[in-house]
Short mmCIF file of C-alpha atoms in Angstrom, two decimals:
data_model
loop_
_atom_site.label_atom_id
_atom_site.label_comp_id
_atom_site.label_asym_id
_atom_site.label_seq_id
_atom_site.Cartn_x
_atom_site.Cartn_y
_atom_site.Cartn_z
CA MET E 1 -13.59 -6.28 -15.13
CA ASN E 2 -15.39 -8.65 -17.02
CA SER E 3 -17.01 -12.20 -16.76
CA LYS E 4 -13.00 -13.24 -18.02
CA LYS E 5 -11.05 -11.55 -15.25
CA ALA E 6 -13.74 -11.92 -12.84
CA ASN E 7 -12.99 -16.11 -13.01
CA TRP E 8 -9.36 -15.00 -12.72
CA LEU E 9 -9.49 -13.53 -9.92
CA PHE E 10 -11.59 -16.37 -8.44
CA LEU E 11 -8.79 -18.66 -9.64
CA SER E 12 -6.28 -16.32 -8.25
CA THR E 13 -8.05 -15.80 -4.76
CA VAL E 14 -8.24 -20.19 -4.52
CA LEU E 15 -4.88 -20.32 -5.33
CA ILE E 16 -3.38 -17.82 -2.72
CA THR E 17 -5.92 -19.09 0.12
CA LEU E 18 -4.70 -22.74 -0.31
CA THR E 19 -0.92 -21.70 -0.61
CA VAL E 20 -1.53 -19.81 2.15
CA ILE E 21 -2.82 -22.87 4.15
CA VAL E 22 -0.13 -25.26 3.37
CA LEU E 23 2.73 -23.05 4.23
CA ILE E 24 0.52 -22.39 7.63
CA ASN E 25 0.78 -25.59 8.01
CA VAL E 26 3.97 -26.59 6.66
CA PHE E 27 5.89 -23.72 9.66
CA TYR E 28 3.39 -25.63 12.52
CA LEU E 29 4.78 -29.12 11.98
CA LEU E 30 8.05 -27.46 11.41
CA THR E 31 8.39 -25.93 14.41
CA ALA E 32 6.79 -29.10 16.40
CA GLY E 33 3.59 -26.91 17.12
CA LYS E 34 5.54 -24.09 18.52
CA LEU E 35 4.55 -21.40 15.73
CA GLU E 36 0.48 -21.50 15.91
CA ILE E 37 -0.90 -18.83 14.19
CA GLY E 38 -4.50 -17.23 16.78
CA ILE E 39 -7.58 -15.99 15.97
CA ILE E 40 -6.73 -12.64 14.88
CA LEU E 41 -4.25 -13.03 12.67
CA ASN E 42 -6.17 -16.37 10.98
CA LEU E 43 -8.98 -14.15 10.50
CA VAL E 44 -6.84 -11.33 8.95
CA ILE E 45 -5.45 -13.63 6.93
CA SER E 46 -8.16 -14.90 5.82
CA GLN E 47 -9.90 -11.73 4.51
CA LEU E 48 -6.36 -9.81 2.97
CA THR E 49 -6.32 -13.80 0.57
CA ILE E 50 -9.37 -12.68 -1.09
CA VAL E 51 -9.01 -8.50 -0.59
CA ILE E 52 -5.16 -8.43 -1.68
CA PRO E 53 -6.07 -10.31 -5.30
CA ALA E 54 -9.18 -7.96 -6.14
CA LEU E 55 -7.09 -4.81 -5.54
CA PHE E 56 -4.33 -6.04 -7.80
CA PHE E 57 -6.62 -6.79 -10.77
CA ALA E 58 -8.99 -3.29 -9.63
CA LEU E 59 -5.41 -1.63 -10.39
CA PHE E 60 -5.33 -2.81 -14.14
CA SER E 61 -9.27 -2.09 -14.83
CA LYS E 62 -9.83 0.92 -17.10
CA SER E 63 -12.71 2.07 -15.19
CA GLY E 64 -13.06 3.63 -11.71
CA LEU E 65 -12.72 2.18 -8.63
CA ASN E 66 -15.81 3.35 -7.05
CA GLU E 67 -17.89 3.15 -10.59
CA MET E 68 -16.28 -0.80 -11.17
CA LEU E 69 -17.74 -1.65 -7.45
CA GLY E 70 -20.71 0.97 -7.19
CA TYR E 71 -20.76 2.36 -3.73
CA HIS E 72 -23.62 4.52 -5.03
CA LYS E 73 -25.69 6.72 -2.56
CA ILE E 74 -28.98 4.95 -1.32
CA LYS E 75 -31.95 6.62 0.89
CA ILE E 76 -31.85 6.34 4.40
CA SER E 77 -34.85 4.54 5.13
CA SER E 78 -33.76 1.90 2.30
CA ALA E 79 -30.21 1.67 4.32
CA LEU E 80 -32.61 1.07 7.52
CA MET E 81 -34.65 -1.56 4.98
CA ALA E 82 -31.86 -3.07 4.57
CA VAL E 83 -31.69 -3.69 8.12
CA LEU E 84 -34.96 -4.85 8.53
CA PHE E 85 -34.06 -7.70 5.34
CA SER E 86 -31.15 -8.87 7.40
CA TYR E 87 -33.07 -10.07 10.26
CA LEU E 88 -36.10 -11.15 8.02
CA LEU E 89 -33.27 -12.90 6.22
CA MET E 90 -32.19 -15.02 9.91
CA PRO E 91 -34.56 -18.31 10.08
CA LEU E 92 -33.73 -19.31 6.53
CA VAL E 93 -29.87 -19.21 7.52
CA THR E 94 -30.47 -20.82 10.82
CA ALA E 95 -32.67 -23.86 9.26
CA VAL E 96 -29.77 -24.30 6.07
CA ASN E 97 -27.02 -23.91 8.89
CA ALA E 98 -29.11 -26.71 10.57
CA ILE E 99 -29.69 -28.87 7.65
CA SER E 100 -25.79 -29.03 6.58
CA MET E 101 -24.69 -29.52 10.19
CA LEU E 102 -26.42 -33.32 9.78
CA PHE E 103 -23.32 -33.55 7.59
CA VAL E 104 -20.72 -31.43 8.40
CA ASP E 105 -19.70 -29.72 11.80
CA ASN E 106 -20.39 -26.17 12.22
CA THR E 107 -17.25 -24.50 11.27
CA VAL E 108 -17.85 -21.31 13.34
CA ASN E 109 -18.84 -23.56 16.40
CA ALA E 110 -15.60 -24.46 16.40
CA MET E 111 -14.39 -21.77 16.73
CA SER E 112 -16.52 -20.18 19.06
CA GLY E 113 -13.81 -21.23 21.95
CA ASP E 114 -10.91 -18.85 19.95
CA ILE E 115 -12.92 -16.51 19.27
CA LEU E 116 -14.64 -16.13 23.00
CA GLN E 117 -11.32 -15.93 24.57
CA ILE E 118 -11.31 -12.74 22.55
CA SER E 119 -12.13 -9.19 23.89
CA PHE E 120 -15.68 -8.26 22.13
CA PRO E 121 -14.90 -5.32 20.54
CA VAL E 122 -12.01 -6.64 18.75
CA MET E 123 -14.52 -9.93 17.08
CA LEU E 124 -17.01 -7.13 16.88
CA PHE E 125 -14.98 -5.64 14.30
CA LEU E 126 -12.94 -8.09 13.01
CA ILE E 127 -16.21 -10.92 12.06
CA GLY E 128 -18.81 -8.17 12.01
CA ILE E 129 -17.10 -5.24 10.25
CA PHE E 130 -13.94 -5.92 8.68
CA GLY E 131 -15.13 -9.49 7.36
CA PRO E 132 -18.25 -8.42 5.47
CA PHE E 133 -16.79 -4.93 4.02
CA CYS E 134 -14.09 -7.26 1.97
CA GLU E 135 -16.13 -9.99 1.71
CA GLU E 136 -19.10 -7.57 -0.69
CA PHE E 137 -15.92 -5.20 -2.16
CA VAL E 138 -14.50 -8.79 -3.72
CA CYS E 139 -17.56 -10.88 -4.37
CA ARG E 140 -20.48 -8.64 -4.51
CA GLY E 141 -18.25 -5.96 -6.00
CA MET E 142 -15.91 -7.71 -7.93
CA ILE E 143 -16.75 -10.50 -8.96
CA PHE E 144 -20.68 -10.16 -9.04
CA GLY E 145 -20.10 -6.65 -11.36
CA GLY E 146 -17.35 -8.34 -13.56
CA TYR E 147 -20.64 -11.17 -14.64
CA LYS E 148 -23.21 -8.58 -14.82
CA LYS E 149 -21.18 -6.98 -18.12
CA SER E 150 -20.99 -9.78 -19.85
CA GLY E 151 -24.20 -11.94 -19.36
CA SER E 152 -27.16 -11.81 -17.52
CA VAL E 153 -28.07 -10.62 -13.90
CA PHE E 154 -29.83 -13.71 -13.31
CA LYS E 155 -27.02 -15.82 -14.01
CA ALA E 156 -25.02 -13.84 -12.86
CA ILE E 157 -26.63 -14.00 -9.12
CA VAL E 158 -26.66 -17.82 -9.41
CA LEU E 159 -22.63 -18.16 -10.53
CA SER E 160 -21.35 -14.88 -8.37
CA SER E 161 -23.22 -16.92 -4.92
CA LEU E 162 -22.05 -19.66 -5.77
CA VAL E 163 -18.70 -18.12 -5.77
CA PHE E 164 -19.39 -16.76 -2.39
CA GLY E 165 -20.24 -20.43 -1.19
CA LEU E 166 -16.62 -21.94 -2.87
CA LEU E 167 -14.69 -19.14 -1.31
CA HIS E 168 -15.04 -20.28 2.67
CA LEU E 169 -13.30 -23.80 2.09
CA ASN E 170 -16.08 -25.92 3.66
CA PHE E 171 -19.29 -27.42 3.32
CA ASN E 172 -21.45 -25.52 6.68
CA GLN E 173 -20.66 -22.02 5.62
CA ALA E 174 -21.09 -22.55 1.69
CA THR E 175 -24.06 -23.68 1.72
CA TYR E 176 -25.81 -20.21 3.83
CA ALA E 177 -23.50 -18.41 1.79
CA ILE E 178 -24.98 -19.42 -1.31
CA VAL E 179 -28.40 -18.59 0.15
CA LEU E 180 -27.05 -15.15 1.22
CA GLY E 181 -25.18 -14.31 -1.51
CA VAL E 182 -28.26 -14.39 -3.42
CA CYS E 183 -30.48 -12.33 -1.24
CA PHE E 184 -27.63 -10.05 -1.24
CA SER E 185 -26.42 -9.69 -5.16
CA LEU E 186 -30.27 -9.33 -5.00
CA LEU E 187 -30.52 -6.15 -2.15
CA VAL E 188 -27.51 -5.02 -4.80
CA GLU E 189 -30.00 -4.83 -7.98
CA ALA E 190 -32.58 -3.66 -5.76
CA THR E 191 -30.96 -0.20 -4.51
CA GLY E 192 -28.29 -0.06 -7.56
CA SER E 193 -25.67 -0.21 -4.69
CA LEU E 194 -22.87 -2.09 -2.80
CA TRP E 195 -23.55 0.00 0.37
CA ALA E 196 -26.81 -1.99 1.04
CA SER E 197 -25.62 -6.00 0.91
CA THR E 198 -22.22 -4.38 2.84
CA ILE E 199 -25.03 -3.08 5.28
CA ALA E 200 -27.41 -6.42 5.16
CA HIS E 201 -23.34 -8.78 5.58
CA MET E 202 -22.62 -6.28 8.88
CA VAL E 203 -25.80 -6.89 10.05
CA ILE E 204 -26.02 -10.45 9.98
CA ASN E 205 -22.38 -11.20 10.85
CA THR E 206 -22.66 -8.66 14.05
CA THR E 207 -25.64 -9.70 15.60
CA GLU E 208 -23.78 -13.60 15.16
CA VAL E 209 -20.93 -12.03 17.52
CA CYS E 210 -23.05 -10.27 19.83
CA MET E 211 -25.56 -13.43 20.39
CA MET E 212 -22.27 -15.61 20.86
CA PHE E 213 -20.85 -13.59 23.70
CA LEU E 214 -24.52 -12.62 24.99
CA VAL E 215 -25.05 -16.72 25.18
CA GLU E 216 -21.78 -17.72 27.04
CA ARG E 217 -21.75 -14.62 29.46
CA LEU E 218 -25.82 -16.00 30.23
CA LEU E 219 -24.41 -20.03 30.49
CA PRO E 220 -20.30 -19.24 31.02
CA GLY E 221 -18.79 -22.08 29.63
CA ILE E 222 -21.64 -23.46 27.05
CA TYR E 223 -18.74 -23.22 24.02
CA THR E 224 -15.23 -23.32 25.85
CA THR E 225 -15.72 -26.72 27.26
CA GLY E 226 -17.82 -28.15 23.84
CA GLN E 227 -21.56 -28.12 25.98
CA THR E 228 -22.87 -27.05 22.19
CA GLU E 229 -21.39 -29.60 20.25
CA ASP E 230 -23.16 -32.77 23.60
CA MET E 231 -26.50 -31.06 22.29
CA LEU E 232 -26.65 -30.90 18.60
CA THR E 233 -27.11 -33.90 17.33
CA THR E 234 -29.17 -35.62 14.54
CA GLN E 235 -32.15 -36.03 17.09
CA THR E 236 -32.08 -32.11 18.10
CA LEU E 237 -31.19 -30.91 15.08
CA LEU E 238 -34.18 -32.64 12.84
CA ALA E 239 -36.43 -31.30 15.38
CA ALA E 240 -35.43 -27.95 15.23
CA ILE E 241 -35.26 -28.02 11.35
CA GLY E 242 -38.87 -28.14 10.88
CA PRO E 243 -39.88 -25.62 13.10
CA TYR E 244 -37.20 -23.36 11.34
CA LEU E 245 -38.19 -23.97 8.11
CA LEU E 246 -41.70 -22.97 9.11
CA VAL E 247 -40.61 -19.75 10.66
CA ALA E 248 -37.85 -19.47 7.43
CA THR E 249 -40.80 -19.68 4.89
CA ILE E 250 -42.83 -16.88 6.67
CA THR E 251 -39.99 -14.67 7.12
CA THR E 252 -38.30 -14.66 3.92
CA ALA E 253 -41.62 -14.17 2.46
CA LEU E 254 -42.07 -11.24 3.96
CA ALA E 255 -38.05 -10.16 3.29
CA GLY E 256 -39.24 -10.25 -0.53
CA CYS E 257 -42.01 -8.02 0.38
CA VAL E 258 -38.88 -5.64 2.01
CA LEU E 259 -37.16 -6.61 -1.31
CA VAL E 260 -39.60 -4.94 -3.65
CA TRP E 261 -40.18 -1.93 -1.19
CA ILE E 262 -36.79 -1.32 -1.09
CA ALA E 263 -36.84 -1.44 -4.96
CA LYS E 264 -39.77 1.33 -5.58
CA ASN E 265 -37.99 3.37 -3.23
CA GLU E 266 -34.80 3.64 -5.26
CA ASN E 267 -36.98 3.82 -8.68
CA ARG E 268 -35.84 0.43 -9.76
CA GLU E 269 -38.51 -2.08 -9.07
CA GLU E 270 -38.77 -2.36 -12.86
CA HIS E 271 -34.62 -3.46 -12.74
CA LEU E 272 -35.79 -6.01 -10.06
CA LYS E 273 -38.70 -7.38 -12.24
CA ASP E 274 -35.83 -8.07 -15.73
CA ILE E 275 -33.63 -10.13 -13.52
CA TRP E 276 -36.80 -12.41 -13.76
CA THR E 277 -38.17 -12.25 -17.54
CA LYS E 278 -34.41 -11.40 -19.04
CA ARG E 279 -32.95 -14.56 -17.22
CA LYS E 280 -32.85 -16.35 -21.04
CA GLU E 281 -31.43 -13.88 -23.18
CA LYS E 282 -28.85 -15.35 -24.42
CA LYS E 283 -24.88 -13.59 -24.05
CA GLU E 284 -21.64 -14.19 -23.49
CA ARG E 285 -20.63 -17.22 -21.90
CA LEU E 286 -19.71 -16.50 -17.84
CA ILE E 287 -17.95 -20.36 -17.62
CA THR E 288 -14.31 -20.08 -18.55
CA VAL E 289 -11.27 -22.59 -17.57
CA PRO E 290 -10.04 -20.44 -15.26
CA LEU E 291 -13.51 -20.91 -13.19
CA ILE E 292 -13.44 -24.42 -13.42
CA ILE E 293 -10.27 -25.38 -11.99
CA ALA E 294 -11.18 -22.95 -9.19
CA MET E 295 -14.49 -25.07 -8.27
CA VAL E 296 -12.62 -28.49 -9.01
CA LEU E 297 -9.45 -27.27 -6.56
CA SER E 298 -12.33 -25.69 -3.96
CA ILE E 299 -14.32 -28.21 -3.83
CA ALA E 300 -11.37 -30.78 -3.41
CA PHE E 301 -10.16 -29.04 -0.61
CA MET E 302 -13.47 -28.93 1.45
CA ILE E 303 -13.72 -33.43 0.60
CA PHE E 304 -10.63 -33.95 1.89
CA ASP E 305 -10.95 -31.32 5.05
CA VAL E 306 -14.09 -33.29 5.94
CA ILE E 307 -12.11 -36.67 5.29
CA LEU E 308 -9.51 -35.62 8.27
CA MET E 309 -12.37 -34.58 10.71
CA VAL E 310 -13.51 -37.83 10.69
#
């Protein structure tokens, strides 16, 4: 898998995802609203649309799947520190999410009513385990791995994180997904294993699911009756962003320290430093026509979605 194939994978995934979205909406209209995809099927389909193309590309790869993706063993201590790394990133994610909500709706919050109608174990598995595993397999395994083979690691991190954000097909999730993409990629480089980013991604998603169900239990109806939307006004968001940014500055710095510790623990400290020192090395161009087309289609869909919501 090289950068050209990674870009074709991105384009294929976007085309398949958009096609599925169109077909679902067409069937919904043709059946006068009687055929409605539930939240469980919706989540499964959304992950399969990115995994199936990746598996197809993997079948035609000359490298072995594990060699290509990098599911290498890591020390238990590194895995535990990856969990800490995840929690330290959460204030940053919250701050970025809050900033994006000044311009667009919170996508996860809009889905919360449907999510809470399903049992907790099912949602914990689909959102907290299945989703992160699929996304890490594709975005950090196939795409980031492909970019690394053809270009500098620094550019691979930036571009694969942008792709990760765009694959969410909405501006709200895309903003903090790009940030997390950078952090997860650095974690992969610090450990040399895709398991590290998978663990971190699972921790963040499972925590989000647990908090959603916990808040609903403590304050019944806060999500299902739309109270959260009434509470999240522009004024409350502006008031919250400042403190969140302050906390995020501290915790993100601590997350950086944890990342360095993990790299030392895995004897990859020099490799982590090389990401920055070798960022300007000229290698194969990562940006190709399929990548540009995929980005244009993704952003166009996101803009169209915002217009429909107005």
